[in-house]
Tab-separated table of N, CA and C in Angstrom:
chain	number	residue	atom	x	y	z
A	1	LEU	N	59.531	5.173	64.379
A	1	LEU	CA	59.464	5.630	65.760
A	1	LEU	C	58.613	6.881	65.865
A	2	ALA	N	57.878	6.985	66.922
A	2	ALA	CA	57.071	8.181	67.140
A	2	ALA	C	57.986	9.378	67.297
A	3	GLY	N	57.589	10.483	66.731
A	3	GLY	CA	58.378	11.696	66.833
A	3	GLY	C	59.397	11.854	65.735
A	4	GLY	N	59.556	10.847	64.891
A	4	GLY	CA	60.436	10.955	63.748
A	4	GLY	C	61.907	11.070	64.100
A	5	ASP	N	62.365	10.423	65.167
A	5	ASP	CA	63.755	10.495	65.563
A	5	ASP	C	64.562	9.467	64.774
A	6	ASP	N	65.052	9.889	63.601
A	6	ASP	CA	65.798	8.988	62.721
A	6	ASP	C	67.029	8.403	63.396
A	7	ALA	N	67.687	9.189	64.233
A	7	ALA	CA	68.907	8.721	64.892
A	7	ALA	C	68.629	7.565	65.851
A	8	ALA	N	67.419	7.481	66.375
A	8	ALA	CA	67.079	6.428	67.331
A	8	ALA	C	66.716	5.110	66.655
A	9	VAL	N	66.392	5.134	65.387
A	9	VAL	CA	65.924	3.924	64.692
A	9	VAL	C	66.921	2.772	64.785
A	10	PRO	N	68.199	2.964	64.451
A	10	PRO	CA	69.114	1.810	64.496
A	10	PRO	C	69.237	1.182	65.884
A	11	GLY	N	69.352	1.986	66.920
A	11	GLY	CA	69.481	1.447	68.274
A	11	GLY	C	68.239	0.710	68.728
A	12	GLU	N	67.087	1.286	68.437
A	12	GLU	CA	65.833	0.635	68.819
A	12	GLU	C	65.627	-0.666	68.042
A	13	ALA	N	65.946	-0.644	66.766
A	13	ALA	CA	65.808	-1.866	65.961
A	13	ALA	C	66.763	-2.950	66.454
A	14	ALA	N	67.983	-2.564	66.783
A	14	ALA	CA	68.953	-3.538	67.295
A	14	ALA	C	68.455	-4.147	68.605
A	15	LYS	N	67.903	-3.314	69.496
A	15	LYS	CA	67.370	-3.839	70.763
A	15	LYS	C	66.255	-4.842	70.511
A	16	LEU	N	65.374	-4.532	69.570
A	16	LEU	CA	64.282	-5.463	69.249
A	16	LEU	C	64.825	-6.785	68.710
A	17	LEU	N	65.883	-6.722	67.949
A	17	LEU	CA	66.457	-7.945	67.370
A	17	LEU	C	67.162	-8.809	68.406
A	18	THR	N	67.670	-8.213	69.470
A	18	THR	CA	68.455	-8.987	70.443
A	18	THR	C	67.665	-10.117	71.094
A	19	VAL	N	66.349	-10.012	71.115
A	19	VAL	CA	65.543	-11.065	71.740
A	19	VAL	C	65.135	-12.145	70.737
A	20	ARG	N	65.532	-11.976	69.514
A	20	ARG	CA	65.193	-12.938	68.467
A	20	ARG	C	66.273	-14.023	68.397
A	21	PRO	N	65.941	-15.165	67.835
A	21	PRO	CA	66.945	-16.218	67.650
A	21	PRO	C	68.073	-15.752	66.709
A	22	ARG	N	69.194	-16.382	66.865
A	22	ARG	CA	70.381	-16.090	66.048
A	22	ARG	C	70.030	-16.071	64.556
A	23	ALA	N	69.254	-17.029	64.114
A	23	ALA	CA	68.904	-17.134	62.688
A	23	ALA	C	68.126	-15.899	62.213
A	24	ASP	N	67.317	-15.333	63.079
A	24	ASP	CA	66.557	-14.139	62.698
A	24	ASP	C	67.461	-12.928	62.513
A	25	ILE	N	68.457	-12.798	63.367
A	25	ILE	CA	69.392	-11.675	63.227
A	25	ILE	C	70.178	-11.824	61.933
A	26	LEU	N	70.623	-13.031	61.652
A	26	LEU	CA	71.345	-13.286	60.407
A	26	LEU	C	70.444	-13.010	59.199
A	27	ALA	N	69.192	-13.419	59.283
A	27	ALA	CA	68.248	-13.172	58.189
A	27	ALA	C	68.016	-11.680	58.009
A	28	PHE	N	67.949	-10.940	59.119
A	28	PHE	CA	67.771	-9.493	59.031
A	28	PHE	C	68.916	-8.862	58.250
A	29	GLN	N	70.127	-9.304	58.510
A	29	GLN	CA	71.282	-8.747	57.797
A	29	GLN	C	71.139	-8.961	56.287
A	30	GLN	N	70.696	-10.137	55.884
A	30	GLN	CA	70.525	-10.389	54.448
A	30	GLN	C	69.390	-9.547	53.881
A	31	ILE	N	68.300	-9.423	54.604
A	31	ILE	CA	67.174	-8.598	54.142
A	31	ILE	C	67.614	-7.154	53.963
A	32	LEU	N	68.379	-6.644	54.914
A	32	LEU	CA	68.883	-5.275	54.819
A	32	LEU	C	69.669	-5.072	53.526
A	33	TRP	N	70.561	-5.994	53.227
A	33	TRP	CA	71.383	-5.838	52.023
A	33	TRP	C	70.599	-6.114	50.750
A	34	ASN	N	69.554	-6.919	50.833
A	34	ASN	CA	68.660	-7.058	49.679
A	34	ASN	C	67.980	-5.727	49.385
A	35	LEU	N	67.568	-5.016	50.432
A	35	LEU	CA	66.949	-3.704	50.251
A	35	LEU	C	67.957	-2.696	49.707
A	36	MET	N	69.183	-2.784	50.170
A	36	MET	CA	70.226	-1.883	49.648
A	36	MET	C	70.418	-2.119	48.147
A	37	ALA	N	70.415	-3.369	47.725
A	37	ALA	CA	70.571	-3.677	46.303
A	37	ALA	C	69.342	-3.237	45.511
A	38	GLU	N	68.161	-3.476	46.063
A	38	GLU	CA	66.928	-3.101	45.374
A	38	GLU	C	66.852	-1.590	45.132
A	39	SER	N	67.394	-0.829	46.042
A	39	SER	CA	67.313	0.634	45.943
A	39	SER	C	68.498	1.253	45.216
A	40	PHE	N	69.401	0.455	44.708
A	40	PHE	CA	70.581	0.941	43.978
A	40	PHE	C	70.169	1.236	42.539
A	41	ARG	N	69.601	2.425	42.348
A	41	ARG	CA	69.051	2.821	41.050
A	41	ARG	C	69.391	4.272	40.755
A	42	ASP	N	69.661	4.546	39.491
A	42	ASP	CA	69.983	5.918	39.087
A	42	ASP	C	68.933	6.937	39.500
A	43	PRO	N	67.639	6.697	39.275
A	43	PRO	CA	66.660	7.724	39.642
A	43	PRO	C	66.688	8.071	41.133
A	44	LEU	N	66.884	7.068	41.976
A	44	LEU	CA	66.948	7.335	43.405
A	44	LEU	C	68.242	8.060	43.759
A	45	TRP	N	69.330	7.719	43.077
A	45	TRP	CA	70.598	8.406	43.307
A	45	TRP	C	70.465	9.876	42.896
A	46	GLY	N	69.755	10.120	41.811
A	46	GLY	CA	69.515	11.501	41.391
A	46	GLY	C	68.736	12.279	42.439
A	47	ALA	N	67.746	11.644	43.031
A	47	ALA	CA	66.971	12.291	44.095
A	47	ALA	C	67.861	12.565	45.304
A	48	ALA	N	68.675	11.594	45.686
A	48	ALA	CA	69.588	11.774	46.818
A	48	ALA	C	70.578	12.897	46.537
A	49	TYR	N	71.044	12.962	45.299
A	49	TYR	CA	71.992	14.008	44.909
A	49	TYR	C	71.356	15.390	45.086
A	50	MET	N	70.124	15.528	44.672
A	50	MET	CA	69.439	16.806	44.796
A	50	MET	C	69.167	17.137	46.257
A	51	ILE	N	68.606	16.197	46.987
A	51	ILE	CA	68.188	16.427	48.366
A	51	ILE	C	69.386	16.725	49.271
A	52	ASN	N	70.491	16.022	49.054
A	52	ASN	CA	71.650	16.176	49.928
A	52	ASN	C	72.704	17.134	49.372
A	53	GLY	N	72.409	17.818	48.287
A	53	GLY	CA	73.367	18.777	47.750
A	53	GLY	C	74.621	18.114	47.218
A	54	GLY	N	74.456	16.941	46.634
A	54	GLY	CA	75.556	16.113	46.149
A	54	GLY	C	75.447	14.754	46.812
A	55	CYS	N	76.096	13.752	46.216
A	55	CYS	CA	75.949	12.414	46.789
A	55	CYS	C	77.013	11.484	46.217
A	56	SER	N	78.029	11.198	47.024
A	56	SER	CA	79.083	10.257	46.652
A	56	SER	C	78.544	8.827	46.706
A	57	ASP	N	79.387	7.871	46.371
A	57	ASP	CA	79.011	6.455	46.485
A	57	ASP	C	78.611	6.124	47.923
A	58	ASP	N	79.471	6.494	48.872
A	58	ASP	CA	79.156	6.240	50.279
A	58	ASP	C	77.916	7.017	50.701
A	59	GLY	N	77.817	8.254	50.253
A	59	GLY	CA	76.653	9.070	50.585
A	59	GLY	C	75.366	8.439	50.101
A	60	PHE	N	75.412	7.811	48.925
A	60	PHE	CA	74.215	7.147	48.408
A	60	PHE	C	73.867	5.927	49.262
A	61	ALA	N	74.874	5.203	49.727
A	61	ALA	CA	74.609	4.066	50.620
A	61	ALA	C	73.950	4.556	51.907
A	62	TYR	N	74.447	5.639	52.480
A	62	TYR	CA	73.903	6.153	53.733
A	62	TYR	C	72.517	6.762	53.525
A	63	PHE	N	72.278	7.332	52.346
A	63	PHE	CA	70.945	7.833	52.011
A	63	PHE	C	69.959	6.667	51.942
A	64	ARG	N	70.355	5.589	51.266
A	64	ARG	CA	69.476	4.424	51.158
A	64	ARG	C	69.240	3.801	52.530
A	65	ALA	N	70.248	3.817	53.384
A	65	ALA	CA	70.068	3.326	54.753
A	65	ALA	C	69.046	4.192	55.484
A	66	TRP	N	69.139	5.527	55.316
A	66	TRP	CA	68.141	6.422	55.905
A	66	TRP	C	66.749	6.060	55.379
A	67	LEU	N	66.666	5.824	54.076
A	67	LEU	CA	65.382	5.509	53.454
A	67	LEU	C	64.805	4.217	54.027
A	68	ILE	N	65.615	3.214	54.226
A	68	ILE	CA	65.165	1.958	54.837
A	68	ILE	C	64.629	2.239	56.240
A	69	GLY	N	65.306	3.109	56.964
A	69	GLY	CA	64.885	3.465	58.314
A	69	GLY	C	63.563	4.212	58.377
A	70	GLN	N	63.080	4.685	57.238
A	70	GLN	CA	61.797	5.392	57.205
A	70	GLN	C	60.613	4.443	57.188
A	71	GLY	N	60.875	3.162	56.985
A	71	GLY	CA	59.798	2.167	56.990
A	71	GLY	C	59.438	1.710	55.591
A	72	ARG	N	58.718	0.614	55.564
A	72	ARG	CA	58.397	-0.064	54.314
A	72	ARG	C	57.642	0.811	53.320
A	73	ALA	N	56.601	1.495	53.754
A	73	ALA	CA	55.774	2.270	52.826
A	73	ALA	C	56.587	3.374	52.154
A	74	VAL	N	57.353	4.113	52.938
A	74	VAL	CA	58.167	5.198	52.376
A	74	VAL	C	59.229	4.620	51.449
A	75	PHE	N	59.895	3.563	51.903
A	75	PHE	CA	60.947	2.940	51.097
A	75	PHE	C	60.403	2.469	49.751
A	76	GLU	N	59.335	1.678	49.777
A	76	GLU	CA	58.805	1.120	48.532
A	76	GLU	C	58.322	2.211	47.586
A	77	ARG	N	57.695	3.212	48.127
A	77	ARG	CA	57.212	4.308	47.277
A	77	ARG	C	58.381	5.054	46.643
A	78	ALA	N	59.425	5.328	47.423
A	78	ALA	CA	60.574	6.066	46.895
A	78	ALA	C	61.356	5.254	45.868
A	79	VAL	N	61.474	3.960	46.085
A	79	VAL	CA	62.168	3.124	45.098
A	79	VAL	C	61.371	3.082	43.805
A	80	ASP	N	60.052	2.977	43.924
A	80	ASP	CA	59.183	2.945	42.754
A	80	ASP	C	59.125	4.297	42.042
A	81	ASP	N	59.098	5.372	42.828
A	81	ASP	CA	58.980	6.727	42.278
A	81	ASP	C	59.776	7.696	43.156
A	82	PRO	N	61.073	7.871	42.884
A	82	PRO	CA	61.889	8.750	43.729
A	82	PRO	C	61.340	10.166	43.859
A	83	ASP	N	60.612	10.629	42.868
A	83	ASP	CA	60.029	11.965	42.925
A	83	ASP	C	58.995	12.071	44.043
A	84	ALA	N	58.467	10.932	44.500
A	84	ALA	CA	57.500	10.920	45.600
A	84	ALA	C	58.128	11.372	46.913
A	85	LEU	N	59.449	11.400	46.987
A	85	LEU	CA	60.090	11.932	48.189
A	85	LEU	C	59.680	13.378	48.436
A	86	ALA	N	59.247	14.067	47.393
A	86	ALA	CA	58.781	15.456	47.532
A	86	ALA	C	57.553	15.549	48.428
A	87	ASP	N	56.851	14.450	48.644
A	87	ASP	CA	55.662	14.450	49.492
A	87	ASP	C	55.982	14.333	50.976
A	88	LEU	N	57.215	13.967	51.312
A	88	LEU	CA	57.577	13.792	52.719
A	88	LEU	C	57.749	15.149	53.397
A	89	PRO	N	57.055	15.380	54.492
A	89	PRO	CA	57.215	16.654	55.198
A	89	PRO	C	58.666	16.968	55.563
A	90	THR	N	59.439	15.944	55.932
A	90	THR	CA	60.838	16.202	56.291
A	90	THR	C	61.646	16.696	55.095
A	91	VAL	N	61.344	16.192	53.912
A	91	VAL	CA	62.031	16.654	52.707
A	91	VAL	C	61.578	18.074	52.367
A	92	GLN	N	60.299	18.336	52.501
A	92	GLN	CA	59.784	19.682	52.229
A	92	GLN	C	60.426	20.706	53.165
A	93	GLU	N	60.507	20.365	54.445
A	93	GLU	CA	61.120	21.269	55.424
A	93	GLU	C	62.609	21.464	55.129
A	94	ALA	N	63.288	20.391	54.773
A	94	ALA	CA	64.714	20.484	54.472
A	94	ALA	C	64.964	21.350	53.240
A	95	ALA	N	64.084	21.270	52.264
A	95	ALA	CA	64.231	22.097	51.065
A	95	ALA	C	64.088	23.571	51.419
A	96	GLU	N	63.182	23.874	52.326
A	96	GLU	CA	63.003	25.269	52.776
A	96	GLU	C	64.249	25.789	53.472
A	97	ASP	N	64.773	24.966	54.387
A	97	ASP	CA	65.910	25.373	55.215
A	97	ASP	C	67.255	25.063	54.571
A	98	TRP	N	67.229	24.358	53.454
A	98	TRP	CA	68.422	23.857	52.748
A	98	TRP	C	69.301	23.037	53.684
A	99	ARG	N	68.635	22.075	54.346
A	99	ARG	CA	69.352	21.088	55.145
A	99	ARG	C	69.617	19.886	54.262
A	100	ASP	N	70.711	19.230	54.498
A	100	ASP	CA	71.092	18.089	53.661
A	100	ASP	C	71.521	16.907	54.530
A	101	ASP	N	70.663	16.544	55.442
A	101	ASP	CA	71.026	15.518	56.420
A	101	ASP	C	70.249	14.213	56.251
A	102	PHE	N	70.025	13.829	55.023
A	102	PHE	CA	69.261	12.604	54.778
A	102	PHE	C	70.216	11.434	54.585
A	103	ASP	N	70.758	10.982	55.694
A	103	ASP	CA	71.611	9.804	55.712
A	103	ASP	C	71.541	9.198	57.102
A	104	ASN	N	71.775	7.911	57.186
A	104	ASN	CA	71.768	7.233	58.476
A	104	ASN	C	72.613	5.968	58.365
A	105	GLU	N	73.910	6.164	58.352
A	105	GLU	CA	74.858	5.062	58.212
A	105	GLU	C	74.633	3.978	59.261
A	106	GLU	N	74.184	4.366	60.440
A	106	GLU	CA	74.024	3.411	61.531
A	106	GLU	C	72.991	2.326	61.232
A	107	VAL	N	72.061	2.578	60.322
A	107	VAL	CA	71.091	1.545	59.935
A	107	VAL	C	71.829	0.308	59.412
A	108	LEU	N	72.962	0.539	58.770
A	108	LEU	CA	73.724	-0.578	58.205
A	108	LEU	C	74.355	-1.456	59.286
A	109	SER	N	74.361	-0.987	60.518
A	109	SER	CA	74.972	-1.723	61.632
A	109	SER	C	73.959	-2.399	62.556
A	110	ILE	N	72.689	-2.349	62.217
A	110	ILE	CA	71.659	-2.884	63.123
A	110	ILE	C	71.933	-4.339	63.480
A	111	ALA	N	72.120	-5.187	62.495
A	111	ALA	CA	72.334	-6.614	62.777
A	111	ALA	C	73.656	-6.830	63.511
A	112	TRP	N	74.683	-6.089	63.137
A	112	TRP	CA	75.983	-6.201	63.815
A	112	TRP	C	75.823	-5.884	65.301
A	113	ASP	N	75.144	-4.774	65.589
A	113	ASP	CA	74.960	-4.359	66.978
A	113	ASP	C	74.089	-5.348	67.741
A	114	ALA	N	73.020	-5.802	67.128
A	114	ALA	CA	72.128	-6.759	67.786
A	114	ALA	C	72.859	-8.065	68.088
A	115	TYR	N	73.620	-8.543	67.149
A	115	TYR	CA	74.342	-9.802	67.324
A	115	TYR	C	75.359	-9.677	68.459
A	116	ARG	N	76.067	-8.566	68.477
A	116	ARG	CA	77.060	-8.320	69.525
A	116	ARG	C	76.381	-8.250	70.899
A	117	MET	N	75.247	-7.543	70.968
A	117	MET	CA	74.530	-7.432	72.254
A	117	MET	C	73.961	-8.779	72.695
A	118	ALA	N	73.440	-9.539	71.753
A	118	ALA	CA	72.775	-10.800	72.100
A	118	ALA	C	73.757	-11.927	72.404
A	119	PHE	N	74.849	-11.986	71.661
A	119	PHE	CA	75.730	-13.160	71.762
A	119	PHE	C	77.158	-12.833	72.181
A	120	GLY	N	77.475	-11.544	72.318
A	120	GLY	CA	78.810	-11.155	72.762
A	120	GLY	C	79.907	-11.453	71.773
A	121	GLU	N	79.534	-11.544	70.514
A	121	GLU	CA	80.541	-11.805	69.465
A	121	GLU	C	80.153	-11.068	68.200
A	122	GLU	N	81.090	-11.006	67.281
A	122	GLU	CA	80.852	-10.305	66.018
A	122	GLU	C	79.968	-11.135	65.088
A	123	LEU	N	79.165	-10.458	64.313
A	123	LEU	CA	78.330	-11.091	63.299
A	123	LEU	C	79.244	-11.795	62.291
A	124	PRO	N	78.967	-13.040	61.946
A	124	PRO	CA	79.799	-13.724	60.949
A	124	PRO	C	79.789	-12.956	59.618
A	125	GLN	N	80.956	-12.708	59.075
A	125	GLN	CA	81.049	-11.896	57.860
A	125	GLN	C	80.488	-12.594	56.633
A	126	ASP	N	80.346	-13.899	56.690
A	126	ASP	CA	79.843	-14.627	55.529
A	126	ASP	C	78.346	-14.903	55.606
A	127	CYS	N	77.631	-14.161	56.455
A	127	CYS	CA	76.199	-14.436	56.637
A	127	CYS	C	75.321	-13.671	55.648
A	128	TRP	N	75.916	-12.870	54.771
A	128	TRP	CA	75.127	-12.106	53.813
A	128	TRP	C	75.932	-11.873	52.543
A	129	THR	N	75.203	-11.634	51.491
A	129	THR	CA	75.817	-11.273	50.217
A	129	THR	C	75.010	-10.129	49.620
A	130	VAL	N	75.631	-9.408	48.727
A	130	VAL	CA	74.925	-8.357	48.012
A	130	VAL	C	75.515	-8.264	46.613
A	131	THR	N	74.631	-8.134	45.650
A	131	THR	CA	75.024	-7.910	44.273
A	131	THR	C	74.242	-6.719	43.774
A	132	TYR	N	74.979	-5.682	43.419
A	132	TYR	CA	74.323	-4.476	42.917
A	132	TYR	C	74.151	-4.561	41.413
A	133	PRO	N	73.023	-4.057	40.927
A	133	PRO	CA	72.837	-4.017	39.474
A	133	PRO	C	73.770	-2.972	38.860
A	134	ASP	N	74.022	-3.107	37.578
A	134	ASP	CA	74.797	-2.101	36.865
A	134	ASP	C	73.951	-0.855	36.681
A	135	LEU	N	74.580	0.281	36.862
A	135	LEU	CA	73.925	1.546	36.562
A	135	LEU	C	74.426	1.973	35.191
A	136	ARG	N	73.553	1.940	34.221
A	136	ARG	CA	73.958	2.220	32.842
A	136	ARG	C	73.249	3.440	32.266
A	137	ASP	N	72.575	4.155	33.096
A	137	ASP	CA	71.756	5.265	32.642
A	137	ASP	C	72.589	6.400	32.051
A	138	GLY	N	73.692	6.738	32.691
A	138	GLY	CA	74.524	7.821	32.217
A	138	GLY	C	74.007	9.208	32.560
A	139	TRP	N	73.040	9.299	33.437
A	139	TRP	CA	72.461	10.572	33.843
A	139	TRP	C	73.497	11.381	34.625
A	140	ASP	N	73.752	12.585	34.177
A	140	ASP	CA	74.624	13.527	34.879
A	140	ASP	C	73.738	14.299	35.848
A	141	PHE	N	73.874	14.029	37.139
A	141	PHE	CA	72.994	14.634	38.131
A	141	PHE	C	73.147	16.153	38.216
A	142	GLU	N	74.222	16.672	37.659
A	142	GLU	CA	74.408	18.130	37.659
A	142	GLU	C	73.767	18.796	36.442
A	143	ASP	N	73.178	18.003	35.567
A	143	ASP	CA	72.422	18.539	34.439
A	143	ASP	C	71.028	18.880	34.955
A	144	TRP	N	70.856	20.133	35.360
A	144	TRP	CA	69.627	20.545	36.024
A	144	TRP	C	68.399	20.370	35.136
A	145	ALA	N	68.535	20.612	33.841
A	145	ALA	CA	67.385	20.450	32.947
A	145	ALA	C	66.921	18.989	32.937
A	146	GLU	N	67.863	18.056	32.893
A	146	GLU	CA	67.513	16.628	32.899
A	146	GLU	C	66.931	16.224	34.261
A	147	THR	N	67.515	16.737	35.314
A	147	THR	CA	67.007	16.444	36.658
A	147	THR	C	65.587	16.971	36.806
A	148	ARG	N	65.352	18.165	36.318
A	148	ARG	CA	64.014	18.768	36.370
A	148	ARG	C	63.016	17.914	35.591
A	149	ARG	N	63.455	17.360	34.471
A	149	ARG	CA	62.583	16.517	33.654
A	149	ARG	C	62.251	15.204	34.376
A	150	ARG	N	63.246	14.614	35.018
A	150	ARG	CA	63.062	13.308	35.650
A	150	ARG	C	62.411	13.368	37.035
A	151	LEU	N	62.672	14.447	37.754
A	151	LEU	CA	62.175	14.582	39.125
A	151	LEU	C	61.500	15.941	39.293
A	152	PRO	N	60.398	16.163	38.600
A	152	PRO	CA	59.813	17.504	38.577
A	152	PRO	C	59.332	18.022	39.931
A	153	ARG	N	58.780	17.162	40.760
A	153	ARG	CA	58.268	17.632	42.056
A	153	ARG	C	59.406	17.964	43.015
A	154	LEU	N	60.431	17.124	43.043
A	154	LEU	CA	61.595	17.445	43.857
A	154	LEU	C	62.288	18.693	43.326
A	155	ALA	N	62.385	18.801	42.020
A	155	ALA	CA	63.023	19.977	41.423
A	155	ALA	C	62.289	21.253	41.818
A	156	ALA	N	60.966	21.200	41.875
A	156	ALA	CA	60.197	22.378	42.273
A	156	ALA	C	60.539	22.787	43.710
A	157	LEU	N	60.795	21.814	44.576
A	157	LEU	CA	61.175	22.125	45.954
A	157	LEU	C	62.581	22.718	46.049
A	158	TYR	N	63.477	22.224	45.220
A	158	TYR	CA	64.901	22.572	45.354
A	158	TYR	C	65.392	23.553	44.300
A	159	GLU	N	64.530	23.971	43.397
A	159	GLU	CA	64.953	24.793	42.259
A	159	GLU	C	65.749	26.025	42.672
A	160	ARG	N	65.330	26.699	43.699
A	160	ARG	CA	66.042	27.930	44.081
A	160	ARG	C	67.467	27.658	44.527
A	161	HIS	N	67.746	26.431	44.935
A	161	HIS	CA	69.107	26.071	45.364
A	161	HIS	C	69.979	25.659	44.166
A	162	TYR	N	69.338	25.367	43.046
A	162	TYR	CA	70.063	24.888	41.870
A	162	TYR	C	69.811	25.735	40.655
A	163	ALA	N	69.440	26.952	40.815
A	163	ALA	CA	69.107	27.817	39.666
A	163	ALA	C	70.292	27.869	38.707
A	164	ASP	N	69.972	27.745	37.427
A	164	ASP	CA	71.019	27.784	36.377
A	164	ASP	C	71.645	29.146	36.295
């Protein structure tokens, strides 16, 4: 969206979906959860942990939802190289101000909201599946030296907030 209004993304996306056929809304729900699974990776969780000043399981889901809401190019780049989040002006500004608001839980409700608006009923619960990969890395996100090694550009932005 123009102006970078992250909060408006879910509502606008849901409105766009309401004019699509039922099958498209259902397909959107599966695509969303495929993206959630694709982005379920230790390096990205480490970036979310740094950027948001900590990151629970739910917090990581909402961070990934925010990331999906940023669009394909940002999402794919961040999944491929989480340290590339350091290039985003919003992340740079947040590091300066020590804001930790990189989450957008409402993105996870886009298909639910669109389906309800379009058909006046709840999205069928069996219309999507998700299987998350195992996280076996063992990275302790509070190990600043390891975080600095893995995410050097993000660490440079946030170092003053995490000084040993």
